[in-house]
Amino acid sequence: MAVCARLCGVGPSRGCRRRQQRRGPAETAAADSEPDTDPEEERIEAGAAALSGAGGGRSAGPSSPPRCSLLELPPELLVEIFGSLPGTDLPSLAQVCTKFRRILHTDTIWRRRCREVLHRYRHILGLWQPDIGPYGGLLNVVVDGFFIIGWMYLPPHDPHVDDPMRFKPLFRIHLMERKSATVECMYGHRGPHNGHIQIMKKDEFSTKCNQTDHHRMSGGRQEEFRTWLREEWGRTLEDIFHEHMQELILMKFIYTSQYDNCLTYRRIYLPPSHPDDLIRPGLFKGTYGSHGLEIVMLSFHGKHARGTKITGDPNIPAGQQTVEIDLRYRIQLPDVESLRDFSELSRIVLEVGEQVRQEQQQEGGPEDSEGEPRPGPVQPHAEPPAEQGREPGDGGALAAAEQPVQSGQGQPFVLPVGVSSRNEDYPRTCRMCFYGTGLIAGHGFTSPERTPGVFVLFDEDRFGFIWLELKSFSLYSRIQATFRNADSPSPQAFEEMLKNIQSLTS
């Protein structure tokens, strides 16, 4: 009885009263004065007394109130008692007896504990972009069993754009504890170790590793680089013969490894969807020449579509608008033989670009669907960045301005001669093409300019972009993953998010 009162803060339980009713006066007096010799109850009460922070929890003599076993308490009361104990004590309590173990498997206990921890960390669930200079990234924070885990999503190895995404854990938060949940850094190859998370505000938080020595390898930086290269590119440096590509890879390793998983993250939202969108907006993997595969967010804004980099490179950093498509200017592809002629494609696209420029001047300047200034197509002179190694796409003749966007039956497609591609595994039919511009720049995002190109829609999950100035093609494939807690609360919040991530690297 004393143990019951200390654990749950109530008087005699129903089980205690039932025991008294079953006994006569003489039996009750004997029970009060004689020790209980049930070994299982002795173990249970000894464990309960230890968990409650009290001593033996028993008294003898005629003045002692009747006592009862925890085993006689109803299950719903035991759930309440166990749910109020520290999470670190529950594994030991589960070893006391079969009944306790069975009750500790009750979902109610763990749902309550998860809610208590989640109340503190609820703001970090969803999608985030780490501040890693021009490289960015995609972090997905989810509830996974008894943990909150931050998974970094990585594109597949170049140039396999249709392969599934890769992911690795960067941190996890234990949901067992209540007041001060344990945070572990998962970076490196030596297992979980001590970490810290600081929630700065609703849409920003930071992580810190308290044991960065766990990130080091016995073979030093050379071993760390070889391991990183196998994970990042799926190959060795000797397999990469292009000298410029080797420099870019080494530069990325040196830059990103200095953070040691001590990063600041800013929230990103998935783009809102509308019934009249050309295809469903979302996240795509795209080929970017020597820079490998990068993650791009496709969103629709009235008569325009935009591709915003979630991951980037030293030429065009994360957050920048890599491509823009003008859905008012549809391009009709010529026959396949004419399509092979790059000069013919270039002539057609530049004619469309000139018409776009003239109409923008007549309207008082280039503006997007929301009335904001929009860069018009220009003839670039900057050194080609990393927009090389693309895929299918072509242009033909301009159908007409403001032509309705309608799905075609599909038409043959072939990459024009002279346009570089990372591989030949691209669709040989497309649905439609539109005039667009792509952003190019020199190293360090110097002299950025928008150059004319062709947006090629293959199907619901794949599109491409031909960069005329670079004579290259980018192929994009949809990321087939379900992201929770990633929807924008409003279209205005999504637009504000795009401006914020772009301003960080402008």
Coordinates of C-alpha atoms in Angstrom, one line a residue:
M1 CA 0.0 0.0 0.0
A2 CA 2.8 2.4 0.9
V3 CA 4.4 1.6 -2.4
C4 CA 1.2 2.3 -4.3
A5 CA 0.7 5.6 -2.5
R6 CA 4.2 6.8 -3.2
L7 CA 4.1 5.8 -6.9
C8 CA 0.6 7.0 -7.9
G9 CA -0.2 9.5 -5.1
V10 CA -3.6 7.9 -4.3
G11 CA -5.1 6.0 -1.3
P12 CA -5.8 2.2 -1.2
S13 CA -6.5 0.8 -4.6
R14 CA -9.5 -1.3 -5.6
G15 CA -7.2 -4.4 -5.5
C16 CA -6.2 -3.5 -1.9
R17 CA -9.9 -3.3 -0.8
R18 CA -10.7 -6.6 -2.5
R19 CA -8.0 -8.3 -0.5
Q20 CA -9.3 -6.9 2.8
Q21 CA -12.8 -8.1 1.9
R22 CA -11.7 -11.6 1.2
R23 CA -10.0 -11.9 4.6
G24 CA -11.6 -12.2 8.0
P25 CA -10.6 -10.0 11.0
A26 CA -8.1 -12.6 12.2
E27 CA -6.6 -13.1 8.8
T28 CA -6.3 -9.4 8.3
A29 CA -4.5 -8.9 11.6
A30 CA -2.1 -11.8 10.8
A31 CA -1.4 -10.4 7.3
D32 CA -0.6 -7.0 8.9
S33 CA 1.8 -8.5 11.4
E34 CA 3.4 -11.3 9.3
P35 CA 5.8 -10.8 6.4
D36 CA 4.6 -11.6 2.9
T37 CA 6.7 -14.5 1.6
D38 CA 5.8 -14.3 -2.1
P39 CA 9.2 -14.1 -3.8
E40 CA 7.8 -12.5 -7.0
E41 CA 6.0 -9.8 -5.1
E42 CA 9.1 -9.1 -3.1
R43 CA 11.1 -8.6 -6.3
I44 CA 8.4 -6.4 -7.8
E45 CA 8.0 -4.2 -4.7
A46 CA 11.8 -3.9 -4.3
G47 CA 12.1 -2.7 -7.9
A48 CA 9.2 -0.3 -7.5
A49 CA 10.6 1.1 -4.3
A50 CA 14.0 1.7 -6.0
L51 CA 12.3 3.5 -8.9
S52 CA 10.3 5.7 -6.6
G53 CA 13.4 6.7 -4.7
A54 CA 12.1 5.3 -1.4
G55 CA 13.3 2.6 1.0
G56 CA 11.8 -0.7 1.8
G57 CA 8.2 0.5 1.5
R58 CA 6.8 -2.0 4.1
S59 CA 5.9 -1.7 7.7
A60 CA 4.6 -4.2 10.3
G61 CA 2.4 -4.0 13.3
P62 CA -1.3 -3.6 14.0
S63 CA -1.1 0.1 13.2
S64 CA 0.2 -0.4 9.7
P65 CA -2.4 0.1 6.9
P66 CA -3.2 -2.9 4.7
R67 CA -0.7 -3.3 1.9
C68 CA -1.2 -4.5 -1.7
S69 CA 1.0 -5.6 -4.6
L70 CA 1.5 -3.6 -7.7
L71 CA 0.5 -6.7 -9.6
E72 CA -3.1 -6.2 -8.3
L73 CA -3.4 -2.7 -9.7
P74 CA -5.5 -2.4 -12.9
P75 CA -3.5 -2.2 -16.1
E76 CA -4.8 1.3 -16.9
L77 CA -3.4 2.6 -13.6
L78 CA 0.0 0.9 -14.2
V79 CA 0.1 2.6 -17.6
E80 CA -0.3 5.9 -15.9
I81 CA 2.4 5.1 -13.3
F82 CA 4.9 3.8 -15.8
G83 CA 4.3 6.7 -18.1
S84 CA 5.3 9.1 -15.4
L85 CA 8.7 7.4 -14.7
P86 CA 12.0 8.5 -16.4
G87 CA 12.5 6.8 -19.7
T88 CA 15.9 5.5 -18.7
D89 CA 14.3 3.4 -15.9
L90 CA 11.7 1.7 -18.1
P91 CA 14.0 -1.0 -19.6
S92 CA 14.9 -2.1 -16.1
L93 CA 11.3 -2.1 -15.1
A94 CA 10.4 -4.3 -18.0
Q95 CA 12.7 -7.0 -16.6
V96 CA 10.8 -7.3 -13.3
C97 CA 8.1 -9.6 -14.6
T98 CA 6.1 -10.6 -17.6
K99 CA 3.1 -8.4 -16.7
F100 CA 5.3 -5.3 -16.5
R101 CA 6.9 -6.1 -19.8
R102 CA 3.6 -6.5 -21.5
I103 CA 2.3 -3.2 -20.1
L104 CA 5.4 -1.4 -21.2
H105 CA 4.6 -2.4 -24.8
T106 CA 1.5 -0.3 -24.6
D107 CA 1.5 2.4 -27.3
T108 CA -0.1 4.9 -25.0
I109 CA 3.1 5.2 -22.9
W110 CA 5.3 5.8 -26.0
R111 CA 2.9 8.1 -27.8
R112 CA 2.8 10.3 -24.8
R113 CA 6.6 10.3 -24.4
C114 CA 7.0 11.1 -28.1
R115 CA 4.6 14.0 -27.8
E116 CA 6.5 15.4 -24.9
V117 CA 9.8 15.3 -26.7
L118 CA 8.2 16.4 -30.0
H119 CA 6.7 19.4 -28.3
R120 CA 10.2 20.8 -28.0
Y121 CA 11.5 19.6 -31.4
R122 CA 8.3 19.8 -33.4
H123 CA 9.6 22.8 -35.4
I124 CA 12.4 20.9 -36.9
L125 CA 10.3 18.3 -38.7
G126 CA 10.3 18.8 -42.5
L127 CA 12.7 19.8 -45.3
W128 CA 15.8 22.0 -44.7
Q129 CA 18.6 23.4 -46.7
P130 CA 22.0 23.5 -45.0
D131 CA 24.2 26.6 -45.3
I132 CA 27.3 25.0 -46.9
G133 CA 28.4 27.9 -49.1
P134 CA 27.5 27.3 -52.8
Y135 CA 26.8 23.6 -52.3
G136 CA 23.7 23.6 -50.2
G137 CA 21.9 20.3 -49.7
L138 CA 18.6 18.7 -48.8
L139 CA 17.8 17.5 -45.2
N140 CA 14.6 15.7 -44.3
V141 CA 13.8 15.5 -40.5
V142 CA 11.4 12.8 -39.6
V143 CA 10.1 10.7 -36.7
D144 CA 11.5 7.2 -37.0
G145 CA 10.5 4.8 -34.3
F146 CA 11.8 6.1 -30.9
F147 CA 14.0 8.7 -32.7
I148 CA 13.8 12.0 -34.6
I149 CA 16.4 11.6 -37.4
G150 CA 17.8 14.1 -39.8
W151 CA 18.5 12.4 -43.2
M152 CA 20.6 14.1 -45.7
Y153 CA 19.4 13.3 -49.2
L154 CA 22.0 12.8 -51.9
P155 CA 21.6 12.5 -55.7
P156 CA 22.6 9.2 -57.3
H157 CA 26.0 8.8 -58.8
D158 CA 26.6 10.8 -61.9
P159 CA 25.3 10.4 -64.6
H160 CA 22.6 8.0 -63.5
V161 CA 19.8 10.5 -63.1
D162 CA 17.0 8.0 -63.0
D163 CA 18.5 6.0 -60.1
P164 CA 16.9 6.5 -56.7
M165 CA 18.2 9.1 -54.2
R166 CA 20.8 8.1 -51.6
F167 CA 20.5 9.2 -48.0
K168 CA 22.5 9.1 -44.8
P169 CA 21.8 10.2 -41.2
L170 CA 23.4 13.3 -39.8
F171 CA 21.9 13.4 -36.3
R172 CA 19.2 11.7 -34.2
I173 CA 17.3 12.7 -31.1
H174 CA 16.2 10.0 -28.6
L175 CA 12.5 10.0 -27.7
M176 CA 13.0 7.9 -24.5
E177 CA 14.0 10.8 -22.3
R178 CA 11.6 13.6 -21.3
K179 CA 13.2 16.8 -20.1
S180 CA 16.6 16.8 -21.8
A181 CA 16.5 14.5 -24.8
T182 CA 19.8 13.0 -25.9
V183 CA 21.1 14.4 -29.3
E184 CA 23.6 12.3 -31.2
C185 CA 25.8 13.2 -34.1
M186 CA 25.8 10.5 -36.8
Y187 CA 28.4 12.0 -39.0
G188 CA 31.6 10.0 -39.7
H189 CA 32.3 6.3 -39.6
R190 CA 32.7 5.6 -35.9
G191 CA 29.1 5.4 -34.7
P192 CA 26.8 7.8 -32.8
H193 CA 28.5 10.3 -30.5
N194 CA 27.5 13.4 -28.5
G195 CA 25.9 16.3 -30.4
H196 CA 23.8 19.3 -29.8
I197 CA 20.8 21.0 -31.5
Q198 CA 19.9 24.7 -31.1
I199 CA 16.6 25.9 -32.3
M200 CA 17.2 29.6 -33.2
K201 CA 13.7 30.4 -34.5
K202 CA 10.8 28.6 -36.1
D203 CA 12.4 28.3 -39.5
E204 CA 16.1 28.0 -38.6
F205 CA 18.1 25.6 -36.4
S206 CA 21.8 24.6 -36.0
T207 CA 23.6 21.4 -35.2
K208 CA 26.9 21.0 -33.4
C209 CA 29.1 17.9 -32.9
N210 CA 30.8 17.8 -29.5
Q211 CA 33.2 15.0 -30.5
T212 CA 34.6 15.9 -33.9
D213 CA 37.5 13.4 -33.3
H214 CA 34.9 10.7 -34.2
H215 CA 34.9 12.1 -37.7
R216 CA 38.6 11.4 -38.2
M217 CA 40.0 8.2 -39.8
S218 CA 43.2 6.4 -38.8
G219 CA 44.6 6.9 -42.3
G220 CA 44.3 10.7 -42.1
R221 CA 42.9 13.1 -44.7
Q222 CA 43.9 10.9 -47.6
E223 CA 41.7 8.0 -46.3
E224 CA 38.9 10.4 -45.5
F225 CA 39.0 11.8 -49.1
R226 CA 39.1 8.3 -50.7
T227 CA 36.1 7.3 -48.6
W228 CA 34.2 10.5 -49.3
L229 CA 34.9 10.1 -53.1
R230 CA 33.5 6.6 -53.2
E231 CA 30.4 7.7 -51.4
E232 CA 29.9 11.0 -53.3
W233 CA 30.9 9.8 -56.8
G234 CA 31.0 6.0 -56.6
R235 CA 34.5 5.9 -58.1
T236 CA 38.2 6.7 -57.3
L237 CA 40.1 9.7 -58.4
E238 CA 42.1 7.6 -60.8
D239 CA 38.8 6.8 -62.6
I240 CA 38.2 10.5 -63.3
F241 CA 40.4 11.5 -66.2
H242 CA 39.1 15.1 -66.7
E243 CA 41.6 17.4 -64.9
H244 CA 39.0 20.2 -64.3
M245 CA 36.6 17.7 -62.9
Q246 CA 39.3 16.4 -60.4
E247 CA 39.9 20.0 -59.3
L248 CA 36.2 20.6 -58.7
I249 CA 35.8 17.4 -56.7
L250 CA 38.8 18.1 -54.5
M251 CA 37.6 21.7 -53.9
K252 CA 34.2 20.4 -52.8
F253 CA 35.8 17.9 -50.4
I254 CA 38.0 20.5 -48.8
Y255 CA 35.2 23.0 -48.5
T256 CA 32.4 20.7 -47.1
S257 CA 34.6 18.7 -44.7
Q258 CA 35.6 21.7 -42.7
Y259 CA 32.1 22.1 -41.3
D260 CA 32.3 18.8 -39.3
N261 CA 28.5 18.6 -39.2
C262 CA 28.3 21.9 -37.4
L263 CA 25.7 23.5 -39.7
T264 CA 22.9 26.0 -39.8
Y265 CA 19.7 24.9 -41.6
R266 CA 16.9 27.0 -43.1
R267 CA 13.4 25.6 -43.9
I268 CA 12.3 25.0 -47.4
Y269 CA 8.9 24.1 -48.7
L270 CA 7.7 22.0 -51.5
P271 CA 6.1 24.1 -54.3
P272 CA 2.3 24.4 -54.3
S273 CA 0.4 22.6 -57.0
H274 CA -2.3 23.9 -59.3
P275 CA -4.7 22.0 -61.6
D276 CA -3.4 24.0 -64.7
D277 CA 0.3 23.3 -64.1
L278 CA 2.1 21.8 -67.0
I279 CA 3.3 18.9 -64.8
R280 CA 3.3 18.3 -61.1
P281 CA 5.9 20.6 -59.5
G282 CA 8.4 19.2 -57.1
L283 CA 12.1 18.1 -56.6
F284 CA 14.2 16.8 -59.5
K285 CA 17.7 15.4 -60.0
G286 CA 19.6 17.1 -62.9
T287 CA 22.9 16.6 -64.7
Y288 CA 25.4 19.5 -64.5
G289 CA 28.5 18.4 -66.3
S290 CA 31.6 18.2 -64.3
H291 CA 29.7 19.2 -61.2
G292 CA 27.8 15.9 -61.3
L293 CA 24.1 15.6 -60.4
E294 CA 22.3 18.4 -58.5
I295 CA 18.8 18.8 -56.9
V296 CA 16.5 21.4 -58.5
M297 CA 13.0 22.5 -57.4
L298 CA 10.5 23.0 -60.3
S299 CA 7.7 25.5 -59.5
F300 CA 5.1 27.3 -61.5
H301 CA 4.3 31.0 -61.4
G302 CA 1.5 31.9 -63.8
K303 CA 2.9 31.9 -67.3
H304 CA 6.4 31.0 -66.2
A305 CA 8.1 28.0 -64.6
R306 CA 11.3 28.2 -62.6
G307 CA 14.0 25.7 -61.6
T308 CA 15.7 26.7 -58.3
K309 CA 18.8 24.9 -57.2
I310 CA 18.6 23.2 -53.8
T311 CA 22.2 21.9 -54.3
G312 CA 24.7 24.0 -56.2
D313 CA 28.3 24.5 -57.3
P314 CA 30.9 27.2 -57.4
N315 CA 29.5 28.5 -60.7
I316 CA 25.8 28.6 -59.9
P317 CA 25.3 28.2 -56.1
A318 CA 22.4 26.7 -54.3
G319 CA 19.4 29.0 -54.1
Q320 CA 19.8 30.5 -57.5
Q321 CA 17.3 30.1 -60.4
T322 CA 19.0 27.8 -62.8
V323 CA 16.4 27.8 -65.5
E324 CA 13.2 29.8 -66.4
I325 CA 10.6 28.7 -68.9
D326 CA 8.2 31.0 -70.6
L327 CA 5.1 29.0 -71.1
R328 CA 3.6 31.5 -73.5
Y329 CA 6.1 30.7 -76.2
R330 CA 5.8 27.1 -77.4
I331 CA 8.3 25.8 -79.9
Q332 CA 7.3 23.2 -82.5
L333 CA 10.0 20.7 -83.3
P334 CA 11.0 20.1 -86.9
D335 CA 11.4 16.6 -88.4
V336 CA 14.2 14.4 -86.9
E337 CA 16.7 15.1 -89.7
S338 CA 16.4 18.9 -89.3
L339 CA 16.5 18.4 -85.6
R340 CA 20.0 17.0 -85.9
D341 CA 21.2 20.4 -87.2
F342 CA 22.3 22.5 -84.2
S343 CA 22.6 25.7 -86.3
E344 CA 19.0 25.3 -87.4
L345 CA 17.9 24.8 -83.8
S346 CA 19.9 27.8 -82.7
R347 CA 18.4 30.0 -85.5
I348 CA 14.9 29.1 -84.4
V349 CA 15.4 29.7 -80.7
L350 CA 17.2 33.0 -81.2
E351 CA 14.3 34.2 -83.4
V352 CA 11.9 33.4 -80.6
G353 CA 14.2 35.2 -78.1
E354 CA 14.2 38.3 -80.3
Q355 CA 10.4 38.3 -80.4
V356 CA 10.3 37.9 -76.6
R357 CA 12.6 40.8 -76.2
Q358 CA 10.6 43.1 -78.6
E359 CA 7.3 42.2 -76.8
Q360 CA 8.9 42.9 -73.4
Q361 CA 10.0 46.4 -74.7
Q362 CA 6.5 47.1 -75.9
E363 CA 5.1 46.1 -72.6
G364 CA 7.5 48.4 -70.7
G365 CA 10.2 45.9 -69.7
P366 CA 10.6 42.3 -68.8
E367 CA 8.2 41.2 -66.0
D368 CA 7.1 37.9 -64.6
S369 CA 3.6 36.9 -63.7
E370 CA 3.7 38.8 -60.5
G371 CA 4.9 42.1 -62.0
E372 CA 8.5 41.8 -60.9
P373 CA 11.4 42.5 -63.2
R374 CA 12.6 39.4 -65.1
P375 CA 15.9 39.1 -67.0
G376 CA 15.4 38.8 -70.8
P377 CA 17.4 36.5 -73.0
V378 CA 20.9 37.8 -73.8
Q379 CA 23.9 36.7 -75.9
P380 CA 26.3 35.5 -73.2
H381 CA 30.1 36.1 -73.2
A382 CA 30.9 34.5 -69.8
E383 CA 33.0 31.4 -69.6
P384 CA 30.7 28.3 -69.6
P385 CA 30.3 27.2 -66.0
A386 CA 29.3 23.6 -65.3
E387 CA 26.2 23.4 -67.5
Q388 CA 27.6 20.6 -69.6
G389 CA 26.6 17.0 -70.2
R390 CA 22.9 17.3 -70.9
E391 CA 20.3 15.3 -72.6
P392 CA 17.5 15.3 -75.2
G393 CA 15.9 18.5 -76.4
D394 CA 15.3 20.6 -79.5
G395 CA 13.5 23.5 -80.9
G396 CA 11.7 24.2 -84.1
A397 CA 9.4 27.1 -85.0
L398 CA 7.5 29.3 -82.6
A399 CA 3.8 28.3 -82.8
A400 CA 2.5 31.6 -81.4
A401 CA 2.7 33.8 -78.4
E402 CA 0.1 32.9 -75.7
Q403 CA -0.5 29.6 -77.3
P404 CA -2.5 27.3 -75.0
V405 CA -0.4 24.7 -73.2
Q406 CA -1.7 21.3 -74.3
S407 CA -0.2 17.9 -74.2
G408 CA 0.8 16.5 -77.5
Q409 CA 0.7 13.0 -78.8
G410 CA 4.5 12.7 -78.5
Q411 CA 7.0 13.3 -81.3
P412 CA 10.4 11.9 -82.2
F413 CA 13.3 13.5 -80.5
V414 CA 17.1 13.3 -81.0
L415 CA 19.9 15.4 -79.6
P416 CA 21.4 17.8 -82.2
V417 CA 24.9 17.0 -83.4
G418 CA 27.4 19.0 -81.3
V419 CA 25.3 19.1 -78.1
S420 CA 27.2 17.3 -75.3
S421 CA 25.4 14.8 -73.1
R422 CA 26.6 12.9 -70.1
N423 CA 25.2 9.7 -71.6
E424 CA 22.9 8.6 -74.5
D425 CA 20.2 7.2 -72.2
Y426 CA 17.6 9.9 -72.8
P427 CA 14.0 9.7 -74.1
R428 CA 13.6 9.5 -77.8
T429 CA 10.1 11.1 -77.8
C430 CA 8.9 14.3 -76.2
R431 CA 5.5 15.9 -75.5
M432 CA 6.3 19.6 -76.2
C433 CA 9.0 22.3 -76.0
F434 CA 9.1 25.9 -74.8
Y435 CA 11.4 28.9 -75.0
G436 CA 13.5 29.5 -71.8
T437 CA 16.6 31.0 -70.4
G438 CA 19.4 29.3 -68.3
L439 CA 21.7 31.0 -65.8
I440 CA 25.5 30.7 -66.5
A441 CA 28.4 32.3 -64.7
G442 CA 32.1 32.1 -64.1
H443 CA 33.7 30.5 -61.1
G444 CA 32.6 32.2 -57.9
F445 CA 29.3 33.2 -59.5
T446 CA 31.0 36.0 -61.4
S447 CA 29.4 37.7 -64.4
P448 CA 26.1 35.8 -64.1
E449 CA 23.9 36.0 -67.3
R450 CA 20.8 34.4 -68.6
T451 CA 21.2 32.7 -71.9
P452 CA 18.6 31.4 -74.3
G453 CA 17.7 27.7 -74.4
V454 CA 15.0 25.1 -75.0
F455 CA 12.8 23.5 -72.3
V456 CA 11.9 19.9 -73.4
L457 CA 9.1 18.1 -71.6
F458 CA 9.3 14.3 -71.9
D459 CA 6.7 13.1 -69.5
E460 CA 5.3 13.7 -66.0
D461 CA 8.6 12.8 -64.4
R462 CA 11.3 14.0 -66.8
F463 CA 12.3 17.1 -68.6
G464 CA 15.4 18.6 -70.2
F465 CA 17.0 21.9 -71.0
I466 CA 19.3 22.7 -74.0
W467 CA 21.9 25.4 -73.2
L468 CA 22.6 27.0 -76.6
E469 CA 25.6 28.9 -75.5
L470 CA 27.2 25.9 -73.8
K471 CA 26.0 23.4 -76.5
S472 CA 25.0 21.1 -73.7
F473 CA 22.0 19.4 -72.3
S474 CA 20.7 18.8 -68.8
L475 CA 18.3 15.9 -68.1
Y476 CA 16.1 16.1 -65.0
S477 CA 14.3 13.2 -63.3
R478 CA 11.7 13.5 -60.5
I479 CA 12.7 12.6 -57.0
Q480 CA 10.3 9.8 -56.1
A481 CA 10.0 10.3 -52.4
T482 CA 7.3 11.3 -50.0
F483 CA 8.2 14.2 -47.7
R484 CA 6.0 15.0 -44.7
N485 CA 5.7 18.3 -43.0
A486 CA 7.0 20.0 -46.1
D487 CA 4.0 21.8 -47.6
S488 CA 4.0 25.5 -47.7
P489 CA 1.4 27.2 -45.4
S490 CA 0.5 29.6 -48.3
P491 CA 1.6 30.6 -51.8
Q492 CA 3.0 33.8 -50.3
A493 CA 5.2 31.8 -47.8
F494 CA 6.6 29.8 -50.6
E495 CA 7.5 32.9 -52.7
E496 CA 9.1 34.4 -49.6
M497 CA 11.1 31.2 -49.1
L498 CA 12.4 31.3 -52.6
K499 CA 13.6 34.9 -52.2
N500 CA 15.3 34.1 -48.9
I501 CA 17.4 31.2 -50.2
Q502 CA 18.3 33.1 -53.3
S503 CA 19.4 36.2 -51.3
L504 CA 21.9 34.1 -49.3
T505 CA 24.1 33.5 -52.4
S506 CA 23.4 36.6 -54.5

